[in-house]
mmCIF file with all atom_site columns, C-alpha atoms in Angstrom:
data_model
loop_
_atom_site.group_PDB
_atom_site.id
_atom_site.type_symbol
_atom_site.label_atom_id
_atom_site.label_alt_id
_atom_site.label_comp_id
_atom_site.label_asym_id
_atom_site.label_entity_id
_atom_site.label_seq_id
_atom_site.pdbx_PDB_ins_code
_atom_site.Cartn_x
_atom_site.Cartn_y
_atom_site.Cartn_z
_atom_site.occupancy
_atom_site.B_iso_or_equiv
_atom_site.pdbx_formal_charge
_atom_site.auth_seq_id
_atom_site.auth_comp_id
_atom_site.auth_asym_id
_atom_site.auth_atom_id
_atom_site.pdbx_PDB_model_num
ATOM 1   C CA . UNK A 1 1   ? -14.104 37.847 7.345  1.00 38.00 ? 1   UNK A CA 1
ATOM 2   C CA . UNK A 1 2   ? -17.731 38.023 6.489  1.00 38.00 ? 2   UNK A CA 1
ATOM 3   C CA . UNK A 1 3   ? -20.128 35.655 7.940  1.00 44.00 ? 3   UNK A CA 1
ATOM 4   C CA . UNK A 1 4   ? -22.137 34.368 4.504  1.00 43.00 ? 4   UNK A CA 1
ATOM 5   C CA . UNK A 1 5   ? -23.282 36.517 1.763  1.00 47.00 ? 5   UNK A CA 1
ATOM 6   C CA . UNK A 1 6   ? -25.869 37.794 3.616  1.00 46.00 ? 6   UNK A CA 1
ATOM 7   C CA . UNK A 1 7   ? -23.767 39.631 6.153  1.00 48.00 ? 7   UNK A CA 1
ATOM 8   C CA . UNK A 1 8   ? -22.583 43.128 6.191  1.00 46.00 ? 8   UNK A CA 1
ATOM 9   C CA . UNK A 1 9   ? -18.932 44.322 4.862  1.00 51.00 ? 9   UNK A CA 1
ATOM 10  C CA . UNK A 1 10  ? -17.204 46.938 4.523  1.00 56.00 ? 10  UNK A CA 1
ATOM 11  C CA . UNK A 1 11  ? -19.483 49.190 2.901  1.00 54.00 ? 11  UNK A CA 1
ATOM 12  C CA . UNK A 1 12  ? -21.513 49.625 5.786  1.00 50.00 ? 12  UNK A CA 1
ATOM 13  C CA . UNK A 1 13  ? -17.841 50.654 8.178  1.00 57.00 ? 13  UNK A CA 1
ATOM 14  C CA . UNK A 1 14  ? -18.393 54.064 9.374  1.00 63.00 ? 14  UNK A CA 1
ATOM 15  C CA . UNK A 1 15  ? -15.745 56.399 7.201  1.00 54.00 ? 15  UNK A CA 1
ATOM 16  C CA . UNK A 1 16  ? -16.814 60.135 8.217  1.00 49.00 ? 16  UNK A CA 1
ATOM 17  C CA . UNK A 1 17  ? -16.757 60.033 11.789 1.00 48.00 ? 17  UNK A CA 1
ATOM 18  C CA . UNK A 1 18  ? -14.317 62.560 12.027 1.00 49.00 ? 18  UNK A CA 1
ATOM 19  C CA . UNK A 1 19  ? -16.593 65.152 10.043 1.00 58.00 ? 19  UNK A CA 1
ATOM 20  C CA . UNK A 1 20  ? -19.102 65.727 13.295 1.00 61.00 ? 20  UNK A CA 1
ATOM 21  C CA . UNK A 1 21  ? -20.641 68.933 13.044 1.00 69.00 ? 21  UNK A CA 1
ATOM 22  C CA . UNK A 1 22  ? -21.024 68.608 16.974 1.00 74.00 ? 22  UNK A CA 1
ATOM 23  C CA . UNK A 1 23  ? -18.591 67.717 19.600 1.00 86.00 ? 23  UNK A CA 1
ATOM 24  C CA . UNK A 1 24  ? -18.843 64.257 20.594 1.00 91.00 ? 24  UNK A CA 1
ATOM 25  C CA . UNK A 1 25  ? -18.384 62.989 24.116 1.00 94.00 ? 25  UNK A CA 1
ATOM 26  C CA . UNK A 1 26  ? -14.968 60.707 24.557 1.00 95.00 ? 26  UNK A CA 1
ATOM 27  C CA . UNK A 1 27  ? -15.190 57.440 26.854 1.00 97.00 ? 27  UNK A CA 1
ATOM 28  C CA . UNK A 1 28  ? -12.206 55.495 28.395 1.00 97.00 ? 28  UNK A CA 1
ATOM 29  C CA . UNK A 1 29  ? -12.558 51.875 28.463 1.00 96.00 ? 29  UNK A CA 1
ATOM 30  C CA . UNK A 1 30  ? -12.141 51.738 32.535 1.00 96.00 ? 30  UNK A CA 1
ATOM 31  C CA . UNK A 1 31  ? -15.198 54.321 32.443 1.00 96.00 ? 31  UNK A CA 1
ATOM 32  C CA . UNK A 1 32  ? -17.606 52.330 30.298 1.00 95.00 ? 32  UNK A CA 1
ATOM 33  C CA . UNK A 1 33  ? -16.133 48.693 32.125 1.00 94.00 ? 33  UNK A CA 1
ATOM 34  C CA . UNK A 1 34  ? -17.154 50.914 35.683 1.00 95.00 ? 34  UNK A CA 1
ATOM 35  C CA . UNK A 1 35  ? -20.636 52.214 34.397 1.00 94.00 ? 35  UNK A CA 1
ATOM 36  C CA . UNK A 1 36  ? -21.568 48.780 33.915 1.00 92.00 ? 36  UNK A CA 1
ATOM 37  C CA . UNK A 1 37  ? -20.348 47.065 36.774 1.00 92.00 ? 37  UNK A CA 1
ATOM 38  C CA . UNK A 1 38  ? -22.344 49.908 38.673 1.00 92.00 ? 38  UNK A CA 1
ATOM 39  C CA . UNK A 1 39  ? -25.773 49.822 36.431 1.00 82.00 ? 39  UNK A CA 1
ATOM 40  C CA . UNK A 1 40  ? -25.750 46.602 34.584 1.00 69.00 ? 40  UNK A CA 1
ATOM 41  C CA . UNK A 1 41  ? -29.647 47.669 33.516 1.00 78.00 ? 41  UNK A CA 1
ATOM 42  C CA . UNK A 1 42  ? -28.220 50.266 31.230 1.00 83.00 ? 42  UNK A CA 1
ATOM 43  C CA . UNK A 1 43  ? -25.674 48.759 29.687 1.00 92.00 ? 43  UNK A CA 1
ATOM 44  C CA . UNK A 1 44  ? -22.909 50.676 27.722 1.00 94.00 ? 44  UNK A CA 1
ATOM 45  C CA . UNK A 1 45  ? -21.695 48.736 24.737 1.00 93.00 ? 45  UNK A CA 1
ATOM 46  C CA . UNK A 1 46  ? -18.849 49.785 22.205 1.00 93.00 ? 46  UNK A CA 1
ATOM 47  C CA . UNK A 1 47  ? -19.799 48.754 18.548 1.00 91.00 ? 47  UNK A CA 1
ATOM 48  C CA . UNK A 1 48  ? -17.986 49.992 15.600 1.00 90.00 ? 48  UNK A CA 1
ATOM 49  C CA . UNK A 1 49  ? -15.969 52.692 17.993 1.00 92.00 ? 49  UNK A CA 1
ATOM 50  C CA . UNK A 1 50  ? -19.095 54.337 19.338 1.00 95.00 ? 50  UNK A CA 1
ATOM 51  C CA . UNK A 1 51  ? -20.261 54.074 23.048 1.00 96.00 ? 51  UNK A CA 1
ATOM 52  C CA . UNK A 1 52  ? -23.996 53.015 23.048 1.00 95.00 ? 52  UNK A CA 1
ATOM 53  C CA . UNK A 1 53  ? -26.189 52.755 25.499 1.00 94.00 ? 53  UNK A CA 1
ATOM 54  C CA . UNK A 1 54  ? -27.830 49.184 25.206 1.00 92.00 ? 54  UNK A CA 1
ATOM 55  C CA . UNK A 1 55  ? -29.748 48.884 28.078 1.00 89.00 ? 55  UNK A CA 1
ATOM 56  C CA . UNK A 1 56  ? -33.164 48.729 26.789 1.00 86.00 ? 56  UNK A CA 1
ATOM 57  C CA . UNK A 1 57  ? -31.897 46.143 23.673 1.00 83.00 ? 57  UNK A CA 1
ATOM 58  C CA . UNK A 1 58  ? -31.159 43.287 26.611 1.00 80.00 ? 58  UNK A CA 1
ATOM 59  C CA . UNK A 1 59  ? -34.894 42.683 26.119 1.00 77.00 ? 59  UNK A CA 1
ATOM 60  C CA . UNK A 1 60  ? -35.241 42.786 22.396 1.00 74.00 ? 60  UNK A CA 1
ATOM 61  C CA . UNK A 1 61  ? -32.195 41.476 21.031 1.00 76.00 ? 61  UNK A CA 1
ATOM 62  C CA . UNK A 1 62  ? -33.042 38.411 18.909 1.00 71.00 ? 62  UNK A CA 1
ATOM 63  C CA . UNK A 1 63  ? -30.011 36.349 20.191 1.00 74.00 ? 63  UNK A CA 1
ATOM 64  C CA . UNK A 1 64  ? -30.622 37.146 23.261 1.00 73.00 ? 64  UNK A CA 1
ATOM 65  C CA . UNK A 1 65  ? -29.640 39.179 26.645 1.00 77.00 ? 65  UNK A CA 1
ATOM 66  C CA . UNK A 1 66  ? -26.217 37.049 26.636 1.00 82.00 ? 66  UNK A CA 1
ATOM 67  C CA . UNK A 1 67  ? -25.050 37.719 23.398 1.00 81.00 ? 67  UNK A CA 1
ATOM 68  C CA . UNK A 1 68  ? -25.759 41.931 24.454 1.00 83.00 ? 68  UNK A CA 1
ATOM 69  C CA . UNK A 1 69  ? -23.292 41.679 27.282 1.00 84.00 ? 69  UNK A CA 1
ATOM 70  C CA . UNK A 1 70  ? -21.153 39.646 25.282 1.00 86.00 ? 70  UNK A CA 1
ATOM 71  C CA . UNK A 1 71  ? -20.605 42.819 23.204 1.00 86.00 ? 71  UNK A CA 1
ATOM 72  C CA . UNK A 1 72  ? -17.300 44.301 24.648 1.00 90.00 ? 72  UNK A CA 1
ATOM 73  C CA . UNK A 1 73  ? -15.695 40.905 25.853 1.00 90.00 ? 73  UNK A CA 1
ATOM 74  C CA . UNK A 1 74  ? -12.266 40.695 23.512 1.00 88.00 ? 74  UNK A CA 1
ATOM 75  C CA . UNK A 1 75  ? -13.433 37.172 22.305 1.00 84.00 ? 75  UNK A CA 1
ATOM 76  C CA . UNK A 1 76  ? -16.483 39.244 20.730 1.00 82.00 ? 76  UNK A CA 1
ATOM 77  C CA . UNK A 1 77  ? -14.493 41.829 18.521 1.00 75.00 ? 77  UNK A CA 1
ATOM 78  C CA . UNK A 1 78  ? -13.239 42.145 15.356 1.00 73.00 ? 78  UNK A CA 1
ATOM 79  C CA . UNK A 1 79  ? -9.566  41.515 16.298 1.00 81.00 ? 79  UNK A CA 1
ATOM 80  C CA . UNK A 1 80  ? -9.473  39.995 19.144 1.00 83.00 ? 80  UNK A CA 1
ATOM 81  C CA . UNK A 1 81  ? -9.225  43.311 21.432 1.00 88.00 ? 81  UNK A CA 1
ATOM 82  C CA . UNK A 1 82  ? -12.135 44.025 24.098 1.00 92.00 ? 82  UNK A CA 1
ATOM 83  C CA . UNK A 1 83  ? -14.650 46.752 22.840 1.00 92.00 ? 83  UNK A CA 1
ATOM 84  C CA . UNK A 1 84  ? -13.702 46.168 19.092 1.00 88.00 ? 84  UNK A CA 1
ATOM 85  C CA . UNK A 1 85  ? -17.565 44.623 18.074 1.00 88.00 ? 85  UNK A CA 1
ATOM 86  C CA . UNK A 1 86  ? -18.365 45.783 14.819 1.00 84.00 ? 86  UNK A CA 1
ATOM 87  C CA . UNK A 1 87  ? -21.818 45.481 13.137 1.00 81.00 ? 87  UNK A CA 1
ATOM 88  C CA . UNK A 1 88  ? -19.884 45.588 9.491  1.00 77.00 ? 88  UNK A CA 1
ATOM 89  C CA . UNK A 1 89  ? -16.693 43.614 9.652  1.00 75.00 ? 89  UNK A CA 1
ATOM 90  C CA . UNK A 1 90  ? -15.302 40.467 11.160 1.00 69.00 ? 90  UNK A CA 1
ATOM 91  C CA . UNK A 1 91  ? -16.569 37.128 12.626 1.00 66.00 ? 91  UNK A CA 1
ATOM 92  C CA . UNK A 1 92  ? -19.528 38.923 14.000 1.00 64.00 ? 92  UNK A CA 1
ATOM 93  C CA . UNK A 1 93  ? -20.663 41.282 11.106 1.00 62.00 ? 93  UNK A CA 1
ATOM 94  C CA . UNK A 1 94  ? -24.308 40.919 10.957 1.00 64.00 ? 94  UNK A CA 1
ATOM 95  C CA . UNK A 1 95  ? -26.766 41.443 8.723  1.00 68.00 ? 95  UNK A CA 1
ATOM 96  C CA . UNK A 1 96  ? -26.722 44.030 6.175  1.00 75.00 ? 96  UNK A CA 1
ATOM 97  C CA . UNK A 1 97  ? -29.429 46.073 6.933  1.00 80.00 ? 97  UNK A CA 1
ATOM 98  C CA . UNK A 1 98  ? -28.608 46.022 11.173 1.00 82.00 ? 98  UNK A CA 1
ATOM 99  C CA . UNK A 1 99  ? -24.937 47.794 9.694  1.00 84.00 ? 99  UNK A CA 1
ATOM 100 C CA . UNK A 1 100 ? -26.824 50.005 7.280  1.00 87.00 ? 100 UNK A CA 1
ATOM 101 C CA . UNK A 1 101 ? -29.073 51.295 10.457 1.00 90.00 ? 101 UNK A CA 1
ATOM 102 C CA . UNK A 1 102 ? -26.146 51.715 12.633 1.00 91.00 ? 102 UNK A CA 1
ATOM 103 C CA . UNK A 1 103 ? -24.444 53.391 10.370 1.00 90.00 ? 103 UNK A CA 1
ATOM 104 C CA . UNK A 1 104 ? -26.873 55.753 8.774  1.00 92.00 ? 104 UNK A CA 1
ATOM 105 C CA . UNK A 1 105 ? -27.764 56.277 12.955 1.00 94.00 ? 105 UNK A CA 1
ATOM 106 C CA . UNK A 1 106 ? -23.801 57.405 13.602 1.00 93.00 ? 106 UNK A CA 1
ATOM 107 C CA . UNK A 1 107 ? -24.227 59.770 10.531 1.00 91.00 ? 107 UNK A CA 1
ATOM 108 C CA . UNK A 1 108 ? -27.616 61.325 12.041 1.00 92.00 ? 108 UNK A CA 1
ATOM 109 C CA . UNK A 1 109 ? -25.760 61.476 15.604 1.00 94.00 ? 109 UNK A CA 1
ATOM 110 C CA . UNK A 1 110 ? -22.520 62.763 13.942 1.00 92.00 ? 110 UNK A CA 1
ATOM 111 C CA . UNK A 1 111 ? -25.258 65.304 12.127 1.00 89.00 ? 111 UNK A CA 1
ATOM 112 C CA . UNK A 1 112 ? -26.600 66.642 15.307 1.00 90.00 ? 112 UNK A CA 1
ATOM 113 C CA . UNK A 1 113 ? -29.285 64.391 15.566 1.00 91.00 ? 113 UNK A CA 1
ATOM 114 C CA . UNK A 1 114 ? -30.446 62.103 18.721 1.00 91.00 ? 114 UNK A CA 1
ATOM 115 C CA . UNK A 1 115 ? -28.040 59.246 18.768 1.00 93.00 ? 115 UNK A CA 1
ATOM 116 C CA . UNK A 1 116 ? -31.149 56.518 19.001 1.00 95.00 ? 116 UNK A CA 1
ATOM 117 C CA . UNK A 1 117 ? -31.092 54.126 16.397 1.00 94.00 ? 117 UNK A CA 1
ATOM 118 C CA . UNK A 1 118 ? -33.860 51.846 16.106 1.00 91.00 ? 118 UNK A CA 1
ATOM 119 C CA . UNK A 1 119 ? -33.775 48.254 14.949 1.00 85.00 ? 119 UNK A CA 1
ATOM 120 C CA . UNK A 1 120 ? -36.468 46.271 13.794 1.00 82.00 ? 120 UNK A CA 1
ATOM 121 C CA . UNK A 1 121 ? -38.237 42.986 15.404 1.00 73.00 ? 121 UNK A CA 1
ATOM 122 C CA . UNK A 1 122 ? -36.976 40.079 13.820 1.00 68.00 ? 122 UNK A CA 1
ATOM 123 C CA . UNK A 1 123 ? -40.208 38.551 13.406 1.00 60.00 ? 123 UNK A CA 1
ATOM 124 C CA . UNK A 1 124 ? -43.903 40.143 13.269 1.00 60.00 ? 124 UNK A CA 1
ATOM 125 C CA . UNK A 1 125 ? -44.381 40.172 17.572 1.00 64.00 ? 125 UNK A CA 1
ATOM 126 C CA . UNK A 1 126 ? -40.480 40.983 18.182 1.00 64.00 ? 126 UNK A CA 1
ATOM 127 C CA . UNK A 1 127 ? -40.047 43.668 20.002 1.00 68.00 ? 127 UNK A CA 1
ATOM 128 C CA . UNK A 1 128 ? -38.108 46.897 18.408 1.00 78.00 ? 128 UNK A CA 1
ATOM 129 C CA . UNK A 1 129 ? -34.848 47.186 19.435 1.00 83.00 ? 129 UNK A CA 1
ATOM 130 C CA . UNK A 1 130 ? -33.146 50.431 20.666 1.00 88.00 ? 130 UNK A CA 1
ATOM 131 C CA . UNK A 1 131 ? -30.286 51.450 21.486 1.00 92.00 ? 131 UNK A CA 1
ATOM 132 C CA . UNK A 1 132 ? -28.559 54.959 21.897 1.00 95.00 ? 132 UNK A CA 1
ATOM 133 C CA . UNK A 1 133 ? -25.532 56.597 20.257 1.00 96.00 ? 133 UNK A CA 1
ATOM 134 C CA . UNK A 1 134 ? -23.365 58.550 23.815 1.00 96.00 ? 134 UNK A CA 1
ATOM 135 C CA . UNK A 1 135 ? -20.198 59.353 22.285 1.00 95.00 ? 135 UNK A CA 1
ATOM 136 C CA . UNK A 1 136 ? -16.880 57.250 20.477 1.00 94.00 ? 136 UNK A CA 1
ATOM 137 C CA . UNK A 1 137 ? -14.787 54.865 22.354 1.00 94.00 ? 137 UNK A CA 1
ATOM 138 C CA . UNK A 1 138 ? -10.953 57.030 23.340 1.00 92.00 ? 138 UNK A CA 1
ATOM 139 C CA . UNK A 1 139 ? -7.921  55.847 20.858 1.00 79.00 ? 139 UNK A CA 1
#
């Protein structure tokens, strides 16, 4: 269910992730739920199936640090399951043009590109937000 008009839907879901022109690092649950219990300053998040790191968005992220971490709790996802957060669908989607970024960031990742996806400040003195593209969450 989307949010309010405003809100991303499915258009912005990420279709072609199985047409990577590169191979693309695999990560358990257990070994993203470990990395963060170890390094909570670089903090691995799983949004639409793809491991990010999310470390430097703590400090940027309009809603604040909490709602980061929050990110991979079941409570968070788009059905209920733990590391199901999705930018384009359910009672989180968010704003259209934060799931077009994502999404056109997966495609330059999937592409061969980087993996760092940049979102802008909310308002004019916001900081950028940042986050990195590592690999897809294992099935």
């Amino acid at each position: 269910a989307v949010v309010s008009s405003d809100h991303a839907d499915a258009r912005y879901a990420i279709h072609d992730a199985a047409s990577s022109l590169r191979p693309v690092r695999r990560f358990s649950p257990e070994e993203i739920s470990r990395h963060n219990a170890e390094d909570p300053s670089a903090f691995w998040a799983c949004v639409d199936g793809f491991v990010v790191d999310a470390g430097d968005y703590l400090r940027a992220h309009p809603g604040g640090k909490k709602k980061v971490l929050a990110t991979n709790d079941p409570e968070t996802g788009d059905d209920g399951r733990p590391f199901a957060f999705s930018f384009s669908k359910g009672r989180n989607a968010h704003f259209s043009g934060t799931a077009r970024i994502f999404r056109d960031g997966v495609r330059k990742f999937l592409e061969g590109g980087t993996g760092e996806v940049r979102f802008p400040g909310k308002y004019r003195d916001d900081p950028e937000g940042r986050i990195v593209i590592l690999g897809r969450l294992e099935e």
